[in-house]
PDB file of C-alpha atoms in Angstrom:
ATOM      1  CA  UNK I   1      67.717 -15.930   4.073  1.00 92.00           C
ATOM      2  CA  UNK I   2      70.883 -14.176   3.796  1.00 96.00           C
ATOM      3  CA  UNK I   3      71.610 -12.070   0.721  1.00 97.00           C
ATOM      4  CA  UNK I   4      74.998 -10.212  -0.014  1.00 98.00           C
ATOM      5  CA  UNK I   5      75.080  -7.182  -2.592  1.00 98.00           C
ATOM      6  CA  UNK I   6      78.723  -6.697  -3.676  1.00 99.00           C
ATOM      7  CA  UNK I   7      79.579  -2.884  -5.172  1.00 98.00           C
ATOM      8  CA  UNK I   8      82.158  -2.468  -7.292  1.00 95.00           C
ATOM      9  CA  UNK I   9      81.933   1.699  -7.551  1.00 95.00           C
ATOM     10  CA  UNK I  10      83.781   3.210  -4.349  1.00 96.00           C
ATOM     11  CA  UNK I  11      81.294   6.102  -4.760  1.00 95.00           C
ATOM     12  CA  UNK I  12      78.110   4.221  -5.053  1.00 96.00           C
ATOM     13  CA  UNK I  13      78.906   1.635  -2.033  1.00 97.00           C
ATOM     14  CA  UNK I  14      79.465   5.040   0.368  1.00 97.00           C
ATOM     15  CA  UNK I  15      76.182   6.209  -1.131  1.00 96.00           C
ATOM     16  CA  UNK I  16      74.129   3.086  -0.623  1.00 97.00           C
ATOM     17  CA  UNK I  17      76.034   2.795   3.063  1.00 97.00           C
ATOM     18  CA  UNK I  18      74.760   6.495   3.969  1.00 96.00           C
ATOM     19  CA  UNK I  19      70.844   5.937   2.644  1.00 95.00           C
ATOM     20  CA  UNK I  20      70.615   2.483   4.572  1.00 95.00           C
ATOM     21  CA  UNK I  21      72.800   3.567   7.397  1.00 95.00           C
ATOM     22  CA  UNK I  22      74.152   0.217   7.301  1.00 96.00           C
ATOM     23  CA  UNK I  23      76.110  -0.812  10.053  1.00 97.00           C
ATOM     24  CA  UNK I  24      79.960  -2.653   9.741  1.00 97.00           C
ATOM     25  CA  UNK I  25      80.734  -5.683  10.103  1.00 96.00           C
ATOM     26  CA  UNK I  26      83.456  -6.175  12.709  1.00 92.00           C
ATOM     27  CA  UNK I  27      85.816  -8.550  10.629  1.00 91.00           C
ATOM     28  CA  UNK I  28      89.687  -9.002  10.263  1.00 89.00           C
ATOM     29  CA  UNK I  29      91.682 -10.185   7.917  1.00 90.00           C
ATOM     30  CA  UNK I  30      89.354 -10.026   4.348  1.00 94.00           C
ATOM     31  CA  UNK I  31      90.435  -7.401   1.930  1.00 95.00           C
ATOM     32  CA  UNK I  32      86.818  -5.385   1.801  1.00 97.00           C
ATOM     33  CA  UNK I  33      84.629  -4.016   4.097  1.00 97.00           C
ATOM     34  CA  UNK I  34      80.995  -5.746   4.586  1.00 98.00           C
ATOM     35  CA  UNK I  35      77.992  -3.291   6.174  1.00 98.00           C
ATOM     36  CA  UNK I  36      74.820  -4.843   7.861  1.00 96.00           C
ATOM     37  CA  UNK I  37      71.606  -3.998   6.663  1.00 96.00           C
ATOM     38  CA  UNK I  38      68.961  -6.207   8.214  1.00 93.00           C
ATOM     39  CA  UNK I  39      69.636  -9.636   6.589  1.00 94.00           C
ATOM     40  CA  UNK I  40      71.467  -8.015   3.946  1.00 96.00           C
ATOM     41  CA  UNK I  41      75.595  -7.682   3.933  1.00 97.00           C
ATOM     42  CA  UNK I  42      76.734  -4.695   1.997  1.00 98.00           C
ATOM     43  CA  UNK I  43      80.340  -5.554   0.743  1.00 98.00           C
ATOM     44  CA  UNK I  44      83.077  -2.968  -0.905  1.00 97.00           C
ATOM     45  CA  UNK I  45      85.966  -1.161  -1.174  1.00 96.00           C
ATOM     46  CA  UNK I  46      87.725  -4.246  -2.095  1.00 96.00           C
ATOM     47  CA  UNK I  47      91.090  -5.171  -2.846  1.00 92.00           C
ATOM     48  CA  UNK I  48      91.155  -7.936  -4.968  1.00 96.00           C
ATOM     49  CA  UNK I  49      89.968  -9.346  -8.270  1.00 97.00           C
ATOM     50  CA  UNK I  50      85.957  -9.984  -7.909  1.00 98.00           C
ATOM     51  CA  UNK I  51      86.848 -13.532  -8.214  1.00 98.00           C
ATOM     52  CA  UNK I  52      88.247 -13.505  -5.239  1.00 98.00           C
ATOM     53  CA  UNK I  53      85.836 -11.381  -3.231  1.00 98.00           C
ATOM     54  CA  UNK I  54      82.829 -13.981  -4.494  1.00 98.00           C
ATOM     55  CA  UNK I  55      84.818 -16.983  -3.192  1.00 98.00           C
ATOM     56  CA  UNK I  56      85.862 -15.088   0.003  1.00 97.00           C
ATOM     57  CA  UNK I  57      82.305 -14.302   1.064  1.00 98.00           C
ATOM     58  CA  UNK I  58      80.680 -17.636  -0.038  1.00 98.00           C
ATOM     59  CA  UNK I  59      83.043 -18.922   2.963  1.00 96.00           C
ATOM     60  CA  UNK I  60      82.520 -16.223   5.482  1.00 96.00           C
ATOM     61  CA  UNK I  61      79.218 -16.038   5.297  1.00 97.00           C
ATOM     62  CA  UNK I  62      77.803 -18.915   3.435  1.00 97.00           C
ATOM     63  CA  UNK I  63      74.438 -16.577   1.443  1.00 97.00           C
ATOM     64  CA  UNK I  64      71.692 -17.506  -0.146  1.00 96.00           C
ATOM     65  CA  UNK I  65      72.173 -15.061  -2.846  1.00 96.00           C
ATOM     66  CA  UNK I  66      74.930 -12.883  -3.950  1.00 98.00           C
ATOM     67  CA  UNK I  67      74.292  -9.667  -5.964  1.00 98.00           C
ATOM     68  CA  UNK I  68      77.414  -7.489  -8.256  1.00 98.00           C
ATOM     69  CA  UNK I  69      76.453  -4.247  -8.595  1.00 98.00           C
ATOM     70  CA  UNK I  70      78.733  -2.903 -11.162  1.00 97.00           C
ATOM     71  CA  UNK I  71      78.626   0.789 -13.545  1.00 95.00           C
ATOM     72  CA  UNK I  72      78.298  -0.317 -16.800  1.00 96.00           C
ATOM     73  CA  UNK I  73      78.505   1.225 -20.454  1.00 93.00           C
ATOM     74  CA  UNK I  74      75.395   1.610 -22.638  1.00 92.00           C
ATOM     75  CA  UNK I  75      75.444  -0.087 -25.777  1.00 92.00           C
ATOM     76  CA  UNK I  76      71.942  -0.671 -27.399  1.00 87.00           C
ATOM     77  CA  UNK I  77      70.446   2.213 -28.546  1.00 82.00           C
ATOM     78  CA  UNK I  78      67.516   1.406 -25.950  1.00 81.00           C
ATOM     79  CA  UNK I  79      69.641   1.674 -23.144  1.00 83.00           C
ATOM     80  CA  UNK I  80      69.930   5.075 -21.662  1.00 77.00           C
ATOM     81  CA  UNK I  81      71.693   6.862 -18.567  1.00 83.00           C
ATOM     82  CA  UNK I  82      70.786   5.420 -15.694  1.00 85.00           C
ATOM     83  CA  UNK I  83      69.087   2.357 -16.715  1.00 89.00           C
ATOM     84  CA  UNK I  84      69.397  -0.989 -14.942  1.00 92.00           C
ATOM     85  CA  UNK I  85      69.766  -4.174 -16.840  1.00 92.00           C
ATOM     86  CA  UNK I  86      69.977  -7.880 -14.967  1.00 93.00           C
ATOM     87  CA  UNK I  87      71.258  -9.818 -18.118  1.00 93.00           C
ATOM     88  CA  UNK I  88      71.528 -13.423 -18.214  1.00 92.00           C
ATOM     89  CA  UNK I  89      73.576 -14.120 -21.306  1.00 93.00           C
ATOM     90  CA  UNK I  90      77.690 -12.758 -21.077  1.00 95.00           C
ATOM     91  CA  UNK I  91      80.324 -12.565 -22.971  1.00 93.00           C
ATOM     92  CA  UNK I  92      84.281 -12.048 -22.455  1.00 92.00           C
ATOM     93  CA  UNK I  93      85.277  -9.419 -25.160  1.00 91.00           C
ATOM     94  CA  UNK I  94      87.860 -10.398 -27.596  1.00 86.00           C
ATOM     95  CA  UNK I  95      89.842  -7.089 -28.732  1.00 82.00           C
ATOM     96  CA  UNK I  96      90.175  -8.948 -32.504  1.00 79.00           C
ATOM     97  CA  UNK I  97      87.056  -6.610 -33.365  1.00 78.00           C
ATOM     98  CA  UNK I  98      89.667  -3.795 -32.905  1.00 79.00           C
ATOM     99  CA  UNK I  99      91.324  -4.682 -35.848  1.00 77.00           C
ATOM    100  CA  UNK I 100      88.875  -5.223 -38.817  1.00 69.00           C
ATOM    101  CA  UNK I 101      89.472  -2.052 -40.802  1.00 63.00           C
ATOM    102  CA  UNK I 102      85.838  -0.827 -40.932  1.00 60.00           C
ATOM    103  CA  UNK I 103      82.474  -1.570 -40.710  1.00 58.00           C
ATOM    104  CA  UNK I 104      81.932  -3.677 -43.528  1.00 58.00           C
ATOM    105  CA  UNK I 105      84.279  -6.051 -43.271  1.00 55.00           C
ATOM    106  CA  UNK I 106      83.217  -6.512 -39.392  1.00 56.00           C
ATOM    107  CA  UNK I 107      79.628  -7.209 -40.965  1.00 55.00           C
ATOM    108  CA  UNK I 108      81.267 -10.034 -43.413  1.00 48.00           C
ATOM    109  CA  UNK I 109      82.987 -10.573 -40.948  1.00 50.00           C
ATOM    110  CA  UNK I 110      80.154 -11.189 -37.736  1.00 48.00           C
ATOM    111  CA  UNK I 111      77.394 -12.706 -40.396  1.00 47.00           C
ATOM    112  CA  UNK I 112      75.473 -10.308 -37.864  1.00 40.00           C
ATOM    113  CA  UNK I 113      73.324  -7.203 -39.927  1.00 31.00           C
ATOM    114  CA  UNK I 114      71.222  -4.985 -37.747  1.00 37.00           C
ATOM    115  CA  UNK I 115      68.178  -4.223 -39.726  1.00 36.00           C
ATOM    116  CA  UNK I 116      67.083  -1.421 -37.483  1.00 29.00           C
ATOM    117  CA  UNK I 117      68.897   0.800 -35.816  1.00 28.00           C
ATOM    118  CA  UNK I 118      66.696  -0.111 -32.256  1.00 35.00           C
ATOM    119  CA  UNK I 119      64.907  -3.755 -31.375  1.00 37.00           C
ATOM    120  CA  UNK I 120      61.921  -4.032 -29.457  1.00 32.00           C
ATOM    121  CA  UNK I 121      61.756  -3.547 -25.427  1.00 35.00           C
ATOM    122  CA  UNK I 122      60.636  -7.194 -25.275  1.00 38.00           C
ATOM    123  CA  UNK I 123      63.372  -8.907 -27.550  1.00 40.00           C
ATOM    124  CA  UNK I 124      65.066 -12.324 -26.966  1.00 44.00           C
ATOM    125  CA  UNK I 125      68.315 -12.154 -27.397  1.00 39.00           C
ATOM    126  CA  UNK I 126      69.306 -13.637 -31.333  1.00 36.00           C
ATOM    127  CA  UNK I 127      71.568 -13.224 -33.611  1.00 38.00           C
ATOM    128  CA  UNK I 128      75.103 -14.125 -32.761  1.00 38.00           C
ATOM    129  CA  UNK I 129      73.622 -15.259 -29.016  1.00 40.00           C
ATOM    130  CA  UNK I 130      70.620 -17.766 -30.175  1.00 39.00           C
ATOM    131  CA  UNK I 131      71.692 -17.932 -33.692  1.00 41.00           C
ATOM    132  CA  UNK I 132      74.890 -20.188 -32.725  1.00 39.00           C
ATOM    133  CA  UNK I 133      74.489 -22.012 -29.881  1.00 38.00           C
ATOM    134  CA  UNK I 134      71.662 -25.123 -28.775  1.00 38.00           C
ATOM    135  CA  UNK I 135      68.922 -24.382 -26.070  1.00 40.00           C
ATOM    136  CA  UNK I 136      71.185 -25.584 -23.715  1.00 37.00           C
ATOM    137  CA  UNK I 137      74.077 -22.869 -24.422  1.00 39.00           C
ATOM    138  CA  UNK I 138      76.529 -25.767 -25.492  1.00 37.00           C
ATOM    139  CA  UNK I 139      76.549 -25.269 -29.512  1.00 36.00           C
ATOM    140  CA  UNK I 140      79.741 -24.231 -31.263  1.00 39.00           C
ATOM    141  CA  UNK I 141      80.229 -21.264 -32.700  1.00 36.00           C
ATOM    142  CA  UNK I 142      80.825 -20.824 -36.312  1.00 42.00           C
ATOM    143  CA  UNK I 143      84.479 -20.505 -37.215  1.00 39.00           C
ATOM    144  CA  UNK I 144      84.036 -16.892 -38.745  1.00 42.00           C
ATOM    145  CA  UNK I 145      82.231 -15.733 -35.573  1.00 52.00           C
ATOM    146  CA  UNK I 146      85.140 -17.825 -33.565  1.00 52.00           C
ATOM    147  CA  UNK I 147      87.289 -14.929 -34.969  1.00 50.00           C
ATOM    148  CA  UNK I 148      85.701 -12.787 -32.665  1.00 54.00           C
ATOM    149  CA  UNK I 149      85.262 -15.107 -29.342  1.00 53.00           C
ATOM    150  CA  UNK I 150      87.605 -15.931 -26.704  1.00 53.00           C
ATOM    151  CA  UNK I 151      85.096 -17.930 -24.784  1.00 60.00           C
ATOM    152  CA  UNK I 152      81.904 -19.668 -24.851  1.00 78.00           C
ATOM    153  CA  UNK I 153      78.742 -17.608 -23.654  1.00 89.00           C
ATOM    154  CA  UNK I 154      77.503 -17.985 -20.043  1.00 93.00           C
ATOM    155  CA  UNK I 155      73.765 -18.331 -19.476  1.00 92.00           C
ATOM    156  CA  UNK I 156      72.130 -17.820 -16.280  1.00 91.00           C
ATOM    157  CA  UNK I 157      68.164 -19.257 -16.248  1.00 84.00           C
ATOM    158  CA  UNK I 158      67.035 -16.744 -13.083  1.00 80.00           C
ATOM    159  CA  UNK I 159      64.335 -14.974 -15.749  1.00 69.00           C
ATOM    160  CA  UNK I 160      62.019 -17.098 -17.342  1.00 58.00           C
ATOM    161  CA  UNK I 161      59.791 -14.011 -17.870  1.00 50.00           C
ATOM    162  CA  UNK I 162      62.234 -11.343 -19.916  1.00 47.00           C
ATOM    163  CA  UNK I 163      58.780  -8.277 -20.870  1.00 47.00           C
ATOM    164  CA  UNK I 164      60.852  -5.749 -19.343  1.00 42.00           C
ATOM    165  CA  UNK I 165      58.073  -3.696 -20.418  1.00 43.00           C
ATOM    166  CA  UNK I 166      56.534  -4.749 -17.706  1.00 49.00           C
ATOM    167  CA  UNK I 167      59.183  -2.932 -15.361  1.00 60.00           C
ATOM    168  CA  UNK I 168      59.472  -0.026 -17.202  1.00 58.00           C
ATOM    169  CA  UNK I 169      58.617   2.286 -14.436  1.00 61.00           C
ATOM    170  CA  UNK I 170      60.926   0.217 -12.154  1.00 65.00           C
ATOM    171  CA  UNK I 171      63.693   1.950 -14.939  1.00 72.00           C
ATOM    172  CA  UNK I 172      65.018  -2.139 -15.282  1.00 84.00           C
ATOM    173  CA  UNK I 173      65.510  -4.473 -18.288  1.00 86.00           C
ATOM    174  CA  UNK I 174      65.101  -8.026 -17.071  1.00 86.00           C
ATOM    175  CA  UNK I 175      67.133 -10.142 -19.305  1.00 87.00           C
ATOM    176  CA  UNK I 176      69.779  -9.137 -21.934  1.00 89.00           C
ATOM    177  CA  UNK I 177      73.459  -9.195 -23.443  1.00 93.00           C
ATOM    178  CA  UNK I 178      76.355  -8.121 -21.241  1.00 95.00           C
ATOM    179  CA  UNK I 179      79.861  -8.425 -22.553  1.00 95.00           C
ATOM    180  CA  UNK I 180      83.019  -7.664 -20.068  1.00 94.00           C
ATOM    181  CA  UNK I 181      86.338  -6.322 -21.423  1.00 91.00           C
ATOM    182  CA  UNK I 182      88.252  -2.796 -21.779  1.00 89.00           C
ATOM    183  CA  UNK I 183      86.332  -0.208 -23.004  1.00 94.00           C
ATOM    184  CA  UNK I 184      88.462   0.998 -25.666  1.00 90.00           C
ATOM    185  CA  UNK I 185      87.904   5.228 -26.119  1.00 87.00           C
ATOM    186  CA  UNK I 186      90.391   5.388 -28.664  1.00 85.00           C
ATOM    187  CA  UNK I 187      88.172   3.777 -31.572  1.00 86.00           C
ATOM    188  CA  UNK I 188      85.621   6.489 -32.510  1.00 86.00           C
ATOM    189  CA  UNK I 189      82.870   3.327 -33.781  1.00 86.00           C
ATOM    190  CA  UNK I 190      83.397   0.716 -30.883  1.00 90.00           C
ATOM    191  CA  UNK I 191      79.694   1.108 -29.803  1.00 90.00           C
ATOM    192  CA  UNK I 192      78.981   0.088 -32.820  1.00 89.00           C
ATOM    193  CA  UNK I 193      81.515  -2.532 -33.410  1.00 88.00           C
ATOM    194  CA  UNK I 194      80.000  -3.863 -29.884  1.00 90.00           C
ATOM    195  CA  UNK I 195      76.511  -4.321 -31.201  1.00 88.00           C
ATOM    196  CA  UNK I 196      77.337  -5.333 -34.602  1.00 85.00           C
ATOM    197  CA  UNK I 197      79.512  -8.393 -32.951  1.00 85.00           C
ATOM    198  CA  UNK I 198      77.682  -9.666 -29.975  1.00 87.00           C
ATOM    199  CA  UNK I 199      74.328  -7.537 -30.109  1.00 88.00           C
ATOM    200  CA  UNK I 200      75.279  -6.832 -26.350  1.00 91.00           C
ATOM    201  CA  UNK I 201      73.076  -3.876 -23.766  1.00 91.00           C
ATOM    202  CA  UNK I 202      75.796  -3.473 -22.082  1.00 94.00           C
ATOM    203  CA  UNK I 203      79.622  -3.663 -21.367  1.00 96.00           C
ATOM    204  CA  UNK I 204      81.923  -3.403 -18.499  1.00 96.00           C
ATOM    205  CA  UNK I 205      85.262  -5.122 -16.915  1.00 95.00           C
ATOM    206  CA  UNK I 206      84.343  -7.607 -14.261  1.00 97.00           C
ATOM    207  CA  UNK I 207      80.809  -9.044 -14.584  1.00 98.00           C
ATOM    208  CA  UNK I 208      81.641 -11.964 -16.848  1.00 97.00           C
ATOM    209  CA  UNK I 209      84.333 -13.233 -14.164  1.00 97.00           C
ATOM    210  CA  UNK I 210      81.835 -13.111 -11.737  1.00 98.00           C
ATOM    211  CA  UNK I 211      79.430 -15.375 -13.476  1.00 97.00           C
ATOM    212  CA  UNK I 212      82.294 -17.744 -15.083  1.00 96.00           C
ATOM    213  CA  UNK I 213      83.597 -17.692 -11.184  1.00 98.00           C
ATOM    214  CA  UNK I 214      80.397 -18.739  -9.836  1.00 97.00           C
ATOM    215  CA  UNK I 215      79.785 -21.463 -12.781  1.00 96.00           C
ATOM    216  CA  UNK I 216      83.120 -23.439 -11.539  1.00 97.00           C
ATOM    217  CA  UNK I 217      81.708 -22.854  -7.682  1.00 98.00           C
ATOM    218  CA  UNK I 218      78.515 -24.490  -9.022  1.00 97.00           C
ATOM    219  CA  UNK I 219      76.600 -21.565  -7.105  1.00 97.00           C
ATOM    220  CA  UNK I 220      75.252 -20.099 -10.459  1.00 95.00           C
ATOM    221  CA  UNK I 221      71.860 -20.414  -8.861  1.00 93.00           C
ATOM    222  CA  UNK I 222      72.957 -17.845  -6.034  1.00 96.00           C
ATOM    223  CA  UNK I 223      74.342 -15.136  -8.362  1.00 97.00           C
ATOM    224  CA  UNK I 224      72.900 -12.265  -9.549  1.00 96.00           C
ATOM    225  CA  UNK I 225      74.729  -9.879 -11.296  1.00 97.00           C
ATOM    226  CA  UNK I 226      73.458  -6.227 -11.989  1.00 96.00           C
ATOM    227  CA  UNK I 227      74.432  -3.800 -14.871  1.00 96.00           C
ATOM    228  CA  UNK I 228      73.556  -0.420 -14.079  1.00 94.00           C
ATOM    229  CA  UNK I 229      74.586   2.460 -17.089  1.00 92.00           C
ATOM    230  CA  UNK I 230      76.612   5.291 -16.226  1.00 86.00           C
ATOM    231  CA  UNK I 231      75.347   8.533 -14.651  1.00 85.00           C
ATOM    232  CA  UNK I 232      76.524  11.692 -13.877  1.00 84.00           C
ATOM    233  CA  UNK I 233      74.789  11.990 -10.525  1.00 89.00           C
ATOM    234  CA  UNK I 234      76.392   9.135  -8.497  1.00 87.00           C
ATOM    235  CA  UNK I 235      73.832   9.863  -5.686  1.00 89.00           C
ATOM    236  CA  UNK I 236      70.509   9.398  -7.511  1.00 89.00           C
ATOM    237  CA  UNK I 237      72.273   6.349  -9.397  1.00 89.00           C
ATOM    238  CA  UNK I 238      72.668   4.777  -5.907  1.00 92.00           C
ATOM    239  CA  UNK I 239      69.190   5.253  -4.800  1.00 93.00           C
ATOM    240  CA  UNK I 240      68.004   3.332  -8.111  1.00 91.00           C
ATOM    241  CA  UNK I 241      70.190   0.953  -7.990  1.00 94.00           C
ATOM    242  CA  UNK I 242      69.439   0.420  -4.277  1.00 95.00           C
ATOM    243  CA  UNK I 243      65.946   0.222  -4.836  1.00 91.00           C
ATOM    244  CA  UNK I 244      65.594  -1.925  -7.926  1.00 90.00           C
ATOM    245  CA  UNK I 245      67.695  -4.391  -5.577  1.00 93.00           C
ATOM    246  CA  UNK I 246      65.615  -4.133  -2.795  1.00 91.00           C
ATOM    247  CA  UNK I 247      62.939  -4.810  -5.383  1.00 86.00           C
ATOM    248  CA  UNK I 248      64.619  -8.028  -6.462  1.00 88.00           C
ATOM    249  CA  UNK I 249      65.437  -9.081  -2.938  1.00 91.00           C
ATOM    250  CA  UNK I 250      62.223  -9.013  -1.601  1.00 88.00           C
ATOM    251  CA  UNK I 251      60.983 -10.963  -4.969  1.00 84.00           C
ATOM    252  CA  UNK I 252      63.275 -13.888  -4.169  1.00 87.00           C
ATOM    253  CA  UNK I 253      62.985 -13.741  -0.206  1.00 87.00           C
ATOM    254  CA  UNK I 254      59.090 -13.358   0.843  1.00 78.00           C
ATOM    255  CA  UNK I 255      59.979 -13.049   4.203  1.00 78.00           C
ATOM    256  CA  UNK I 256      62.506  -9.619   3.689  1.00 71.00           C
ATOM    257  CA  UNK I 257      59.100  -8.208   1.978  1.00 48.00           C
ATOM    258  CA  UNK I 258      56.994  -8.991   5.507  1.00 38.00           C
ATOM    259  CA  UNK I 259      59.666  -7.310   7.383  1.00 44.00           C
ATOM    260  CA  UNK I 260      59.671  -4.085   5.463  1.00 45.00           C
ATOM    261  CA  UNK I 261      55.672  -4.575   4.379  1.00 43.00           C
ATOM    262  CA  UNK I 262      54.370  -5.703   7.832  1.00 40.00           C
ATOM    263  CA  UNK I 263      53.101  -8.694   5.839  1.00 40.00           C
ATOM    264  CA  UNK I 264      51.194  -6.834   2.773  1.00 43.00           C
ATOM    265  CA  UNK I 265      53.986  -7.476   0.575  1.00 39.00           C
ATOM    266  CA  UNK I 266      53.785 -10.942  -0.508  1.00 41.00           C
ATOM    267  CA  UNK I 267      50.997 -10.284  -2.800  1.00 42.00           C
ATOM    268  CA  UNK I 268      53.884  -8.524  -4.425  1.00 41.00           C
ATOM    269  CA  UNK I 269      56.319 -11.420  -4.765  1.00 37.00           C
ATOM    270  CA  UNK I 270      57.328 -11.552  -8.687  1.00 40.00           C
ATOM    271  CA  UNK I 271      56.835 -14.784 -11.149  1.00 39.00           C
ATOM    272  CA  UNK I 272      59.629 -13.855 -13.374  1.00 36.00           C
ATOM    273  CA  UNK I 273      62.812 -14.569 -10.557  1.00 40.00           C
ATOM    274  CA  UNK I 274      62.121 -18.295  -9.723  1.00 40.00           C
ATOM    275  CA  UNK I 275      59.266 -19.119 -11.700  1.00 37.00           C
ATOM    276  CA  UNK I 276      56.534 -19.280  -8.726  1.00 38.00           C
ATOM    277  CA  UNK I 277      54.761 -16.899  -6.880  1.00 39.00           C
ATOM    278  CA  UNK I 278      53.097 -16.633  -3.242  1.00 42.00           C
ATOM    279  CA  UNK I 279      49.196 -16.855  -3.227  1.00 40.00           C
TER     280      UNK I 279
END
C-alpha cells in the first residue's frame, strides 16, 4: 500500500522530514515538495489551496490513503495543548454567529444549551450534529439553526469504534466535531460561541475543503484528515503527531506494521479503522 501524509505547518513538515530522515522525491513541475519514507510520501511546503494539492497527488501517485495533518484550535473544554483528534463529522463556519449580540440570544438562537460545562471522553456527537440530520447525514436542518450554516455537514464512517478512552495514552480522540473557517481573535467569547453553535473539538481553515474535495473525487474512503491542537513546542508536537500517524498507518496497512515489527505487529492491528482485525 501506498499512503501519503500531507502537512500543512511549514515548521512541523521540516520537523517530521528531520526525525524520519525522509528522502525527496525528485519531481518537476507540482507546487510542493513530497519526501520518501518507506511506502510513505511526505508532502509540503505547498503552494496552492489543499484542494488542489489532494487532486494533484491522487494523479501523481495514485495512494491508498491520504492523511492532512493540519494545527488546529482547541475548542471543547476536553481538548488540551497538544492533543490529537481524527474527527469524522465537519463543518464550514458561517461568520453569522459573529453577529448575535450576546450569548443569549445565540442560545435562542442555536436551540443548542450546554448543560455542563465538559461532556464525557466517550460522547457521540449530538446536539446540533445528530439532533438535525438522519443516520445517513442527509436531514435538513432546522431553519433557525440554517441561520448559522452555510453548508451541510460532512460525515466520514472510518471509526465505527469512537471510546477514545481507549487511546488515551496514545494522547488521540478518535471521532469528533471539526469546523473550518477564520479564527476570529477579535471576539473575546468565540470559543464559546463555537461550542454553543456546532458543539465542535476543534477548528481550523482548511480541513473541511479537504473532506468536501475528496467527497466530489468519490475517494472519501482514502482520506483521513488529522486535527492536532496548538503547541508551543513545534518539535515535540511533530513527534506526536508523527507517531499517532504511524500508529494509524500501520492499523490500516498490516503489512507497514511487519516491516517496522519484523512480523509481531499484527496482533496489534486496530478494530476501530475498518471494522476488522488480523487474527
Amino acid at each position: 500500500m501506498l499512503h501519503i501524509v500531507i502537512v500543512r505547518d511549514p515548521l512541523i513538515f521540516q520537523s517530521i522530514l528531520k526525525q524520519t530522515e525522509a528522502k525527496k522525491v525528485p519531481l518537476s513541475g507540482i507546487p510542493y515538495q513530497v519526501f520518501s519514507h518507506g511506502n510513505i510520501r511526505i508532502v509540503g511546503n505547498y503552494t496552492i489551496d489543499i484542494e488542489e494539492v489532494l487532486a494533484s497527488v491522487m494523479q501523481e501517485f495514485n495512494p491508498d490513503t491520504v492523511f492532512f495533518l493540519s494545527e488546529s484550535y482547541p475548542v471543547s473544554d476536553e481538548k488540551l495543548s497538544g492533543d490529537i483528534v481524527l474527527p469524522n463529522v465537519f463543518f464550514s463556519y458561517n461568520s453569522a454567529i459573529e453577529m448575535m449580540e450576546d450569548i443569549d440570544s445565540l442560545l435562542w438562537k442555536s436551540e443548542t444549551v450546554q448543560k455542563q460545562s465538559s461532556s464525557s471522553v466517550n460522547r457521540e456527537p449530538e446536539g446540533i450534529v445528530r439532533g438535525k440530520y438522519d443516520e445517513g447525514g442527509n436531514g435538513d436542518l432546522s431553519s433557525k439553526n440554517e441561520f448559522f450554516h452555510s453548508s451541510q455537514p460532512i460525515f466520514l464512517e472510518h471509526y465505527p469504534l469512537q471510546d477514545d478512552y481507549d487511546f488515551e495514552s496514545f494522547g488521540l480522540s478518535v471521532g469528533g466535531v471539526h469546523v473550518s473557517g477564520i479564527w476570529n481573535e477579535s471576539i473575546e467569547d468565540f470559543r464559546i460561541r463555537l461550542r454553543l453553535v456546532y458543539e465542535n473539538d476543534t477548528f481550523d481553515s482548511d480541513i473541511y475543503a479537504f473532506v468536501q474535495k475528496a467527497g466530489e473525487m468519490k475517494i472519501q474512503g482514502k482520506v483521513y484528515p488529522v486535527a492536532y491542537t496548538k503547541t508551543e513546542d513545534k518539535i515535540s508536537g511533530a513527534k506526536n503527531v508523527w507517531s499517532i500517524v504511524q500508529f494509524i498507518i500501520g492499523s490500516i496497512d498490516p503489512d507497514l506494521i511487519s516491516e517496522e515489527s519484523e512480523g509481531e505487529g499484527e496482533e496489534n492491528t486496530e478494530e476501530w479503522i475498518d471494522g476488522t482485525s488480523e487474527e
